[in-house]
Short mmCIF file of C-alpha atoms in Angstrom, two decimals:
data_model
loop_
_atom_site.label_atom_id
_atom_site.label_comp_id
_atom_site.label_asym_id
_atom_site.label_seq_id
_atom_site.Cartn_x
_atom_site.Cartn_y
_atom_site.Cartn_z
CA MET A 76 0.31 -0.08 0.03
CA HIS A 77 1.66 3.46 -1.08
CA LEU A 78 0.22 6.32 0.07
CA SER A 79 1.01 9.85 1.21
CA GLU A 80 1.75 10.06 4.65
CA SER A 81 -1.56 12.30 5.13
CA GLU A 82 -4.03 9.55 3.24
CA GLY A 83 -7.45 9.68 5.47
CA ILE A 84 -6.33 12.49 7.88
CA GLU A 85 -5.98 15.79 6.62
CA GLY A 86 -9.10 17.37 7.77
CA LYS A 87 -11.18 14.56 8.91
CA THR A 88 -11.61 13.93 13.02
CA PHE A 89 -10.55 11.56 14.99
CA VAL A 90 -10.77 10.20 18.80
CA VAL A 91 -8.32 8.25 20.26
CA THR A 92 -9.77 6.08 23.20
CA GLY A 93 -7.13 6.08 26.40
CA GLY A 94 -5.86 9.54 24.38
CA LEU A 95 -3.59 10.82 27.94
CA GLY A 96 -1.50 7.90 28.12
CA PHE A 97 2.18 7.16 27.50
CA VAL A 98 1.00 6.09 23.60
CA GLY A 99 -2.62 7.96 22.99
CA SER A 100 -0.75 11.19 23.50
CA ALA A 101 2.08 10.60 21.22
CA LEU A 102 -0.85 9.45 18.59
CA CYS A 103 -2.46 12.37 19.05
CA LEU A 104 0.48 14.15 18.64
CA GLU A 105 1.22 12.30 15.45
CA LEU A 106 -2.35 13.59 14.07
CA VAL A 107 -1.93 17.10 14.21
CA ARG A 108 1.19 16.72 13.07
CA ARG A 109 -0.45 15.20 9.57
CA GLY A 110 -2.83 17.85 9.17
CA ALA A 111 -6.09 16.46 11.50
CA ARG A 112 -9.10 18.38 11.32
CA ASP A 113 -10.21 17.49 14.89
CA VAL A 114 -8.32 15.68 17.04
CA ARG A 115 -9.78 13.85 20.91
CA ALA A 116 -7.97 12.55 23.32
CA PHE A 117 -10.77 10.30 25.09
CA ASP A 118 -9.73 9.69 28.83
CA LEU A 119 -11.09 8.84 31.96
CA ARG A 120 -8.69 11.18 33.66
CA THR A 121 -8.67 14.64 33.58
CA SER A 122 -4.60 15.05 33.56
CA SER A 123 -1.59 13.56 32.76
CA PRO A 124 1.87 14.16 31.99
CA TRP A 125 0.68 15.29 28.50
CA SER A 126 -2.01 16.87 28.46
CA HIS A 127 -0.78 19.61 29.07
CA THR A 128 1.33 19.32 25.44
CA LEU A 129 -2.24 17.89 23.99
CA SER A 130 -3.72 20.74 24.49
CA GLN A 131 -0.83 23.46 23.95
CA ASN A 132 -1.17 21.37 19.76
CA GLY A 133 -4.63 21.75 20.45
CA VAL A 134 -6.08 18.61 20.97
CA HIS A 135 -9.44 18.24 22.73
CA CYS A 136 -9.23 16.34 26.13
CA ILE A 137 -12.42 15.11 27.29
CA GLN A 138 -13.36 13.09 30.48
CA GLY A 139 -15.59 9.99 30.43
CA ASP A 140 -15.18 6.79 31.35
CA VAL A 141 -15.29 3.95 27.98
CA ILE A 142 -18.05 1.34 30.45
CA ARG A 143 -20.51 4.31 30.33
CA LYS A 144 -22.30 4.14 27.11
CA GLY A 145 -23.33 7.60 27.23
CA ASP A 146 -20.08 9.27 27.27
CA VAL A 147 -18.48 7.42 24.94
CA GLU A 148 -21.43 8.60 21.85
CA ARG A 149 -20.34 12.10 23.37
CA ALA A 150 -17.25 11.52 22.81
CA LEU A 151 -17.02 10.01 19.39
CA ARG A 152 -19.45 11.90 17.88
CA GLY A 153 -19.26 13.19 14.62
CA ALA A 154 -15.88 11.27 14.54
CA ASP A 155 -14.01 9.70 10.76
CA CYS A 156 -11.94 7.55 12.28
CA VAL A 157 -11.59 6.23 15.94
CA PHE A 158 -8.02 4.55 18.14
CA HIS A 159 -9.56 2.20 20.91
CA LEU A 160 -6.68 2.02 22.99
CA ALA A 161 -8.32 2.35 26.05
CA ALA A 162 -7.53 -0.85 28.62
CA PHE A 163 -6.99 -1.79 31.75
CA GLY A 164 -4.71 -5.12 33.41
CA MET A 165 -1.73 -4.54 31.65
CA SER A 166 0.40 -4.81 34.67
CA GLY A 167 0.94 -4.91 38.12
CA LYS A 168 -1.99 -4.58 40.79
CA GLU A 169 -4.35 -4.07 38.24
CA MET A 170 -4.67 -7.35 36.85
CA LEU A 171 -5.83 -8.91 39.64
CA GLN A 172 -9.02 -6.24 39.59
CA PHE A 173 -11.48 -9.02 37.32
CA GLY A 174 -14.36 -6.65 37.61
CA ARG A 175 -12.89 -3.25 35.85
CA VAL A 176 -10.73 -5.69 33.20
CA ASP A 177 -13.62 -7.07 32.01
CA ASP A 178 -15.80 -3.98 32.20
CA VAL A 179 -12.60 -1.24 30.14
CA ASN A 180 -11.58 -4.46 28.11
CA ILE A 181 -15.14 -6.17 26.84
CA ASN A 182 -18.30 -3.78 27.70
CA GLY A 183 -16.46 -0.57 27.08
CA THR A 184 -15.39 -2.13 23.26
CA CYS A 185 -18.67 -3.48 23.29
CA HIS A 186 -19.93 0.45 23.77
CA VAL A 187 -16.84 2.15 21.69
CA LEU A 188 -18.43 -0.48 18.53
CA ASP A 189 -21.88 0.23 19.40
CA ALA A 190 -21.06 4.39 19.36
CA CYS A 191 -19.63 3.46 15.73
CA LEU A 192 -22.01 2.05 14.52
CA ASP A 193 -24.70 4.09 15.72
CA LEU A 194 -22.99 7.15 14.64
CA GLY A 195 -21.59 5.83 11.51
CA ILE A 196 -18.07 5.90 12.09
CA LYS A 197 -16.76 4.13 9.04
CA ARG A 198 -12.98 3.37 10.28
CA LEU A 199 -11.88 1.47 14.15
CA VAL A 200 -8.44 0.93 14.95
CA TYR A 201 -8.46 -1.21 18.17
CA CYS A 202 -4.72 -1.86 19.88
CA SER A 203 -4.92 -5.53 21.47
CA THR A 204 -1.79 -7.65 22.33
CA TYR A 205 0.92 -10.66 21.68
CA ASN A 206 -1.58 -12.16 24.70
CA VAL A 207 -4.65 -12.64 22.33
CA VAL A 208 -2.62 -15.98 20.87
CA PHE A 209 -0.03 -16.10 23.08
CA GLY A 210 -0.36 -17.92 27.33
CA GLY A 211 3.25 -19.04 27.62
CA GLN A 212 4.01 -21.82 25.21
CA GLU A 213 7.11 -20.79 23.21
CA ILE A 214 6.13 -19.32 19.94
CA PHE A 215 9.53 -18.72 16.93
CA ASN A 216 9.11 -16.17 14.47
CA GLY A 217 4.71 -16.23 15.41
CA ASN A 218 2.55 -14.79 12.61
CA GLU A 219 -1.34 -14.09 12.03
CA ALA A 220 -2.48 -17.00 11.28
CA LEU A 221 -1.71 -18.78 14.87
CA PRO A 222 -5.13 -19.65 16.51
CA TYR A 223 -6.49 -17.61 19.66
CA PHE A 224 -4.88 -19.11 22.55
CA PRO A 225 -8.43 -20.78 24.09
CA ILE A 226 -9.86 -18.29 26.11
CA ASP A 227 -10.31 -21.20 30.22
CA ASN A 228 -6.24 -21.26 29.94
CA HIS A 229 -5.13 -18.03 29.84
CA VAL A 230 -3.39 -17.47 33.63
CA ASP A 231 -4.92 -13.74 33.83
CA PRO A 232 -7.78 -11.68 33.19
CA TYR A 233 -5.79 -9.18 30.86
CA GLY A 234 -4.65 -11.31 28.17
CA ARG A 235 -8.20 -13.17 27.91
CA SER A 236 -10.42 -10.25 27.89
CA LYS A 237 -8.42 -8.57 25.08
CA SER A 238 -8.82 -11.89 23.61
CA ILE A 239 -12.32 -11.31 23.24
CA ALA A 240 -12.32 -7.79 22.47
CA GLU A 241 -10.33 -8.54 19.28
CA GLN A 242 -12.79 -11.29 18.13
CA PHE A 243 -15.88 -8.21 19.04
CA VAL A 244 -13.92 -6.52 16.61
CA LEU A 245 -12.76 -8.19 13.87
CA LYS A 246 -16.23 -9.87 13.65
CA ASN A 247 -18.06 -6.48 13.35
CA ASN A 248 -16.13 -5.35 10.63
CA ALA A 249 -18.42 -4.71 7.71
CA ARG A 250 -20.95 -4.51 9.54
CA PRO A 251 -23.78 -2.34 8.17
CA PHE A 252 -24.62 1.39 10.35
CA LYS A 253 -28.02 1.17 11.83
CA ASN A 254 -29.22 3.91 10.54
CA LYS A 255 -29.96 2.23 7.44
CA LYS A 256 -28.56 5.21 4.81
CA GLY A 257 -25.62 2.76 3.56
CA GLY A 258 -22.03 2.60 4.19
CA CYS A 259 -20.50 0.31 6.78
CA LEU A 260 -17.44 0.40 9.95
CA TYR A 261 -14.21 -1.48 8.94
CA THR A 262 -12.25 -2.15 11.46
CA CYS A 263 -8.62 -3.95 11.66
CA ALA A 264 -6.41 -4.85 15.36
CA VAL A 265 -2.81 -4.32 15.89
CA ARG A 266 -1.14 -6.19 18.06
CA PRO A 267 2.42 -4.56 19.97
CA ALA A 268 4.76 -6.16 21.08
CA ALA A 269 6.02 -4.87 25.17
CA ILE A 270 6.19 -1.27 24.57
CA TYR A 271 9.36 1.60 25.16
CA GLY A 272 10.37 4.70 24.87
CA PRO A 273 10.77 8.15 26.54
CA GLY A 274 7.47 8.76 29.49
CA GLU A 275 6.24 4.77 29.06
CA ASP A 276 4.60 4.87 32.47
CA ARG A 277 3.55 0.95 33.06
CA HIS A 278 6.85 -0.98 32.37
CA LEU A 279 9.67 0.83 33.28
CA PRO A 280 9.51 2.27 35.63
CA ARG A 281 8.33 -0.13 37.99
CA ILE A 282 10.88 -2.51 36.75
CA ILE A 283 13.42 0.29 38.14
CA SER A 284 11.66 0.87 40.54
CA THR A 285 12.92 -2.60 42.00
CA ALA A 286 16.17 -2.18 40.73
CA ARG A 287 16.84 0.69 42.70
CA LEU A 288 15.30 -1.18 45.89
CA GLY A 289 18.28 -3.70 44.88
CA LEU A 290 14.78 -6.19 44.62
CA LEU A 291 15.88 -7.38 41.28
CA LEU A 292 17.37 -10.36 42.30
CA PHE A 293 16.87 -13.09 39.18
CA ARG A 294 16.69 -13.54 35.75
CA VAL A 295 13.93 -15.75 34.58
CA GLY A 296 14.88 -18.06 32.07
CA ASP A 297 17.67 -18.40 30.78
CA LYS A 298 20.01 -16.01 28.27
CA THR A 299 18.65 -17.77 25.04
CA VAL A 300 14.83 -16.79 25.98
CA LYS A 301 13.90 -14.15 23.07
CA SER A 302 10.66 -12.21 22.64
CA ASP A 303 9.78 -8.89 20.79
CA TRP A 304 9.73 -4.92 21.98
CA VAL A 305 8.39 -1.86 20.19
CA PHE A 306 9.60 1.60 20.41
CA VAL A 307 6.31 4.07 21.02
CA ASP A 308 7.00 5.98 17.37
CA ASN A 309 7.11 2.12 15.54
CA LEU A 310 4.04 1.48 17.10
CA VAL A 311 2.50 4.61 16.26
CA LEU A 312 2.95 5.23 12.74
CA ALA A 313 1.49 1.18 12.40
CA LEU A 314 -1.06 2.36 13.94
CA LEU A 315 -2.23 5.12 11.38
CA LEU A 316 -1.15 3.01 8.82
CA ALA A 317 -3.57 0.02 9.96
CA SER A 318 -6.39 3.56 9.42
CA MET A 319 -5.81 4.15 6.20
CA GLY A 320 -5.75 0.35 5.88
CA LEU A 321 -9.33 1.24 5.93
CA LEU A 322 -9.77 3.72 3.78
CA ASP A 323 -12.49 2.55 0.83
CA ASP A 324 -12.08 5.24 -1.26
CA ILE A 325 -8.81 3.68 -2.36
CA PRO A 326 -8.36 3.78 -6.80
CA GLY A 327 -8.35 0.56 -8.02
CA LYS A 328 -9.74 -1.70 -4.75
CA ASP A 329 -13.32 -1.67 -5.06
CA LYS A 330 -14.15 -0.96 -1.80
CA HIS A 331 -12.34 -3.53 -0.32
CA PRO A 332 -10.52 -1.52 2.78
CA ILE A 333 -6.97 -4.28 2.89
CA ALA A 334 -6.88 -4.16 6.17
CA ALA A 335 -10.37 -4.96 7.44
CA GLY A 336 -11.31 -7.01 9.08
CA GLN A 337 -7.49 -8.10 9.98
CA ALA A 338 -4.79 -8.50 12.82
CA TYR A 339 -0.91 -7.29 12.24
CA PHE A 340 2.22 -8.39 15.06
CA ILE A 341 4.20 -4.61 15.31
CA SER A 342 7.88 -4.64 16.47
CA ASP A 343 10.99 -3.59 16.49
CA GLY A 344 11.69 -6.70 14.50
CA SER A 345 14.41 -7.11 16.44
CA PRO A 346 14.11 -10.17 19.36
CA VAL A 347 16.25 -9.80 22.08
CA ASN A 348 16.53 -11.53 25.89
CA THR A 349 14.45 -8.96 27.88
CA PHE A 350 17.14 -8.83 30.74
CA GLU A 351 19.98 -8.31 28.11
CA PHE A 352 16.92 -4.96 26.29
CA LEU A 353 16.88 -3.38 29.96
CA GLN A 354 20.39 -3.56 30.57
CA PRO A 355 21.96 -0.66 28.36
CA LEU A 356 19.03 1.60 30.26
CA LEU A 357 20.10 -0.32 34.04
CA ARG A 358 23.33 0.26 33.85
CA SER A 359 23.24 3.71 33.28
CA LEU A 360 21.56 4.60 36.37
CA ASP A 361 23.93 2.70 38.02
CA TYR A 362 21.72 -0.62 39.17
CA GLU A 363 22.80 -3.94 39.39
CA MET A 364 21.75 -6.46 36.78
CA PRO A 365 20.91 -10.01 38.14
CA LYS A 366 23.60 -12.70 38.36
CA THR A 367 21.48 -15.85 39.18
CA SER A 368 18.88 -17.60 36.81
CA LEU A 369 15.81 -18.87 38.66
CA ALA A 370 13.55 -21.58 35.87
CA VAL A 371 10.56 -20.77 34.61
CA ASP A 372 8.78 -23.10 36.94
CA HIS A 373 10.28 -21.74 40.16
CA ALA A 374 9.48 -18.56 39.18
CA LEU A 375 5.74 -19.55 38.53
CA VAL A 376 5.55 -20.47 42.35
CA LEU A 377 6.66 -17.60 43.23
CA GLY A 378 4.57 -15.67 40.86
CA LYS A 379 0.94 -18.14 41.98
CA ILE A 380 2.47 -16.79 45.88
CA CYS A 381 2.30 -13.04 44.99
CA TRP A 382 -0.92 -13.47 43.36
CA GLY A 383 -2.93 -15.33 46.20
CA PHE A 384 -1.64 -12.69 48.41
CA TYR A 385 -2.92 -10.33 47.03
CA THR A 386 -6.08 -11.65 46.00
CA ILE A 387 -6.80 -11.46 49.42
CA LEU A 388 -6.23 -7.80 49.90
CA TYR A 389 -8.48 -7.19 46.72
CA PRO A 390 -10.20 -4.64 48.30
CA TRP A 391 -6.88 -2.63 49.14
CA LEU A 392 -5.45 -2.78 45.74
CA ASN A 393 -5.94 0.52 44.30
CA ARG A 394 -4.36 2.38 47.57
CA TRP A 395 -1.48 4.06 47.32
CA TRP A 396 0.07 2.03 49.65
CA LEU A 397 -0.38 -1.16 48.93
CA PRO A 398 3.37 -1.91 46.73
CA GLN A 399 2.93 -3.48 43.29
CA PRO A 400 3.65 -7.57 43.59
CA PHE A 401 7.04 -9.05 43.10
CA ILE A 402 5.69 -11.03 39.86
CA LEU A 403 2.69 -12.56 39.23
CA PRO A 404 2.64 -15.59 36.19
CA SER A 405 1.49 -14.48 33.21
CA GLU A 406 5.44 -11.52 33.91
CA VAL A 407 7.06 -14.94 34.47
CA HIS A 408 5.30 -16.39 31.00
CA LYS A 409 6.46 -12.80 28.80
CA VAL A 410 10.16 -12.63 30.28
CA GLY A 411 11.17 -16.13 30.36
CA VAL A 412 9.46 -18.23 27.24
CA THR A 413 9.85 -17.01 24.15
CA HIS A 414 7.81 -16.06 22.00
CA TYR A 415 8.15 -13.38 19.07
CA PHE A 416 6.85 -12.60 15.81
CA SER A 417 7.06 -11.15 12.42
CA TYR A 418 5.92 -8.23 11.07
CA LEU A 419 5.90 -9.71 7.30
CA LYS A 420 2.10 -8.78 7.16
CA ALA A 421 1.83 -5.62 8.30
CA LYS A 422 4.89 -5.01 5.70
CA GLU A 423 3.03 -6.03 2.82
CA GLU A 424 -0.35 -4.92 3.38
CA ILE A 425 0.21 -1.78 5.41
CA GLY A 426 3.51 -0.48 4.60
CA TYR A 427 5.14 -0.59 7.75
CA VAL A 428 8.63 -0.84 8.51
CA PRO A 429 10.10 0.37 12.07
CA MET A 430 11.93 3.90 10.93
CA VAL A 431 13.29 3.63 14.91
CA THR A 432 16.00 1.12 16.00
CA PRO A 433 16.42 -0.54 18.49
CA ARG A 434 19.54 1.06 19.30
CA GLU A 435 18.18 4.47 18.48
CA GLY A 436 14.72 3.52 21.09
CA MET A 437 16.80 2.74 23.90
CA ALA A 438 19.39 5.52 23.63
CA SER A 439 16.91 8.15 23.69
CA THR A 440 14.61 6.26 26.29
CA VAL A 441 18.02 5.83 28.59
CA SER A 442 18.53 9.40 28.05
CA TYR A 443 15.05 10.22 29.77
CA TRP A 444 15.36 8.50 32.85
CA GLN A 445 18.61 9.73 32.86
CA GLU A 446 17.36 13.37 33.09
CA ARG A 447 14.44 11.97 35.31
CA LYS A 448 17.41 9.55 37.55
CA LYS A 449 17.56 12.72 40.16
CA PHE A 450 14.08 12.25 41.19
CA VAL A 451 13.56 8.09 40.83
CA ASP A 452 16.59 7.09 43.30
CA GLY A 453 16.11 6.94 46.59
CA PRO A 454 16.76 4.36 49.19
CA SER A 455 17.55 0.44 49.00
CA ILE A 456 14.99 -2.57 50.58
CA TYR A 457 18.47 -2.91 52.82
CA ALA A 458 18.27 1.02 53.97
CA TRP A 459 13.87 0.27 55.11
CA LEU A 460 15.29 -3.23 56.70
CA PHE A 461 17.90 -1.76 58.98
CA ALA A 462 15.86 1.72 59.60
CA VAL A 463 12.25 0.42 59.89
CA LEU A 464 13.41 -2.93 61.61
CA GLY A 465 16.22 -0.60 64.04
CA MET A 466 13.39 1.75 65.30
CA LEU A 467 11.32 -1.30 66.11
CA ALA A 468 13.87 -2.93 67.98
CA MET A 469 14.98 0.31 69.51
CA PHE A 470 10.85 0.11 70.33
CA CYS A 471 10.52 -3.21 71.60
CA ALA A 472 13.95 -2.93 74.14
CA ALA A 473 12.38 0.84 75.48
CA PHE A 474 8.97 0.34 76.40
CA VAL A 475 7.52 -3.33 75.44
CA PRO A 476 7.64 -5.53 78.80
CA GLY A 477 9.14 -8.76 79.19
CA ASP A 478 12.14 -10.61 79.62
CA THR A 479 12.17 -13.90 77.69
CA GLY A 480 12.41 -14.33 74.19
CA ILE A 481 13.26 -11.99 71.11
CA VAL A 482 12.51 -8.88 73.79
CA SER A 483 15.53 -9.76 76.31
CA ILE A 484 17.48 -10.57 73.42
CA ILE A 485 16.64 -7.23 71.84
CA ARG A 486 17.16 -5.49 75.55
CA TYR A 487 19.93 -7.59 76.40
CA ILE A 488 21.62 -5.88 73.34
CA SER A 489 20.92 -2.44 73.88
CA LEU A 490 21.50 -2.42 77.88
CA PHE A 491 25.03 -3.46 76.85
CA SER A 492 25.00 -0.55 74.34
CA PHE A 493 23.60 2.42 76.52
CA ARG A 494 24.57 0.97 80.03
CA SER A 495 21.04 1.77 81.64
CA MET A 496 17.19 1.73 80.46
CA TRP A 497 16.68 5.12 81.20
CA MET A 498 19.35 6.07 78.55
CA VAL A 499 18.11 3.43 76.13
CA ARG A 500 14.35 5.39 75.92
CA LEU A 501 16.18 8.66 75.96
CA VAL A 502 18.09 7.57 72.20
CA PHE A 503 14.79 6.41 71.50
CA LEU A 504 12.91 9.26 72.11
CA ILE A 505 15.57 11.53 70.25
CA SER A 506 15.64 8.85 67.24
CA VAL A 507 12.16 9.78 66.79
CA ALA A 508 12.86 13.79 67.42
CA LEU A 509 14.67 13.36 64.36
CA HIS A 510 12.54 11.61 62.34
CA VAL A 511 9.49 13.90 62.68
CA LEU A 512 11.89 17.01 62.62
CA GLU A 513 13.70 15.41 59.38
CA ALA A 514 10.40 14.64 57.68
CA ILE A 515 8.81 17.58 58.35
CA TYR A 516 12.05 19.43 56.42
CA ALA A 517 11.76 17.42 53.70
CA TRP A 518 7.95 17.75 53.06
CA HIS A 519 9.72 21.49 52.44
CA LEU A 520 11.62 21.36 50.71
CA ALA A 521 9.85 19.03 48.75
CA LYS A 522 7.23 21.53 48.52
CA ARG A 523 9.44 23.45 46.09
CA LEU A 524 11.56 20.35 44.33
CA ASP A 525 9.79 17.69 43.66
CA PRO A 526 5.54 19.27 44.69
CA ALA A 527 3.81 16.05 43.25
CA ASN A 528 5.25 13.85 45.71
CA ALA A 529 5.96 16.28 48.88
CA ARG A 530 4.05 13.66 50.98
CA GLY A 531 5.42 10.78 49.84
CA TRP A 532 9.00 12.63 50.54
CA PHE A 533 7.02 12.88 54.04
CA TRP A 534 6.11 9.90 55.25
CA GLN A 535 9.43 7.86 53.39
CA THR A 536 12.08 10.48 55.41
CA PHE A 537 9.34 9.76 58.88
CA ALA A 538 10.44 6.11 58.21
CA LEU A 539 14.09 5.85 57.97
CA GLY A 540 15.34 9.89 57.88
CA TYR A 541 18.58 10.46 57.10
CA PHE A 542 18.95 7.96 54.81
CA SER A 543 15.76 9.30 52.35
CA LEU A 544 16.68 12.71 53.35
CA ARG A 545 20.37 12.57 51.77
CA PHE A 546 18.64 12.27 47.97
CA LEU A 547 16.23 14.80 48.33
CA LEU A 548 19.11 17.17 49.55
CA LYS A 549 20.94 15.75 45.98
CA ILE A 550 17.89 17.13 44.10
CA ALA A 551 18.38 20.63 45.62
CA ARG A 552 22.48 20.69 44.98
CA ASN A 553 21.15 20.13 41.31
#
């Protein structure tokens, strides 16, 4: 398919669901650059790190929820093409919120389909996932002829819900509009690999946070395991080409859009071991790479333990104080089992060829995180254990009664160090006072340097004292 870069874009109206997200915002900005008349970013959030840039470039930000049909119809009215990127449950705690995952990924997609058919919107591009065909089995250079992974065998609700939603989207291809005035809806699905790039906010921050804490303890699987990644600009290009592939007014095509009813795997085309891929990023931030490996079967046991533990905590999964799970079963499969796909079909049918190489993409990602290092750096898990357990031990020695067990051992050690109980209590109270003063100072300093996280700096410094404060002082010096 050989079309101009603005074919089907210039002078048209577009809606991007999930438009305030990492990929959605990049797509909106590219649509504006290519001459779209009206671009709407439809998102549950009222703001994001990209919302100011979007507004400055003329993108209309519409707040709403895809699970509410009225919100969807309001956002889509008058559109020529819809990119459906809104999704939930891709990683971490989100994976365990089963009801919300199905509501957004299945019911939300149905609402988008219904709105397109009701409002006479001709083109719908659905952003899917590799997980519709992958569920833990090895796949070498797979293609679109692979069958869907059995619905009941998915280990997480995200892959299952995205598979159901994609099948709904593709089965509604060429369905006539409901107003009986002629015309029909053309649909296709883009299946991206793991997405990376400057500002990616799902996978990389979690990986970097784990490495910063010193909890990136092992690789999963051996070094021969490979999987795909896709740079954000390459994915945006694929989405735009897919939308062009749904045009029914291309000469010589007899109103049969080449992409209609099709699915396309999209990647950088360079399968690589996940830990090898992340190595330049983590080393640039002075974080250690894991030196030992854990077999997939053993990692799955650990993932299932984490799954069970966080399932018990289901009512609190949205709370800020509950950290992300260490690892989950589907994440074990993603990093520990070889699965990569060919983008040959996308190349032949819609003209997709990655325009950013993995080296260039990782270089820009490394540059982004190096600039942010002063804000993401912080105490390791060992500092947390030392400070929190140390303060708890001092409290037990000073105030908890008992002459047997662990309390008595802690008290004997404290008396050996400080000679008397009044001195043990005085040291504990002075330590608490210092922690409080350091926390208050950190809060005031963070209000100026990092206002979005001022509360977090207060509580972290209250718990860790100078182990936390020194990183905020480093930001101030820089």
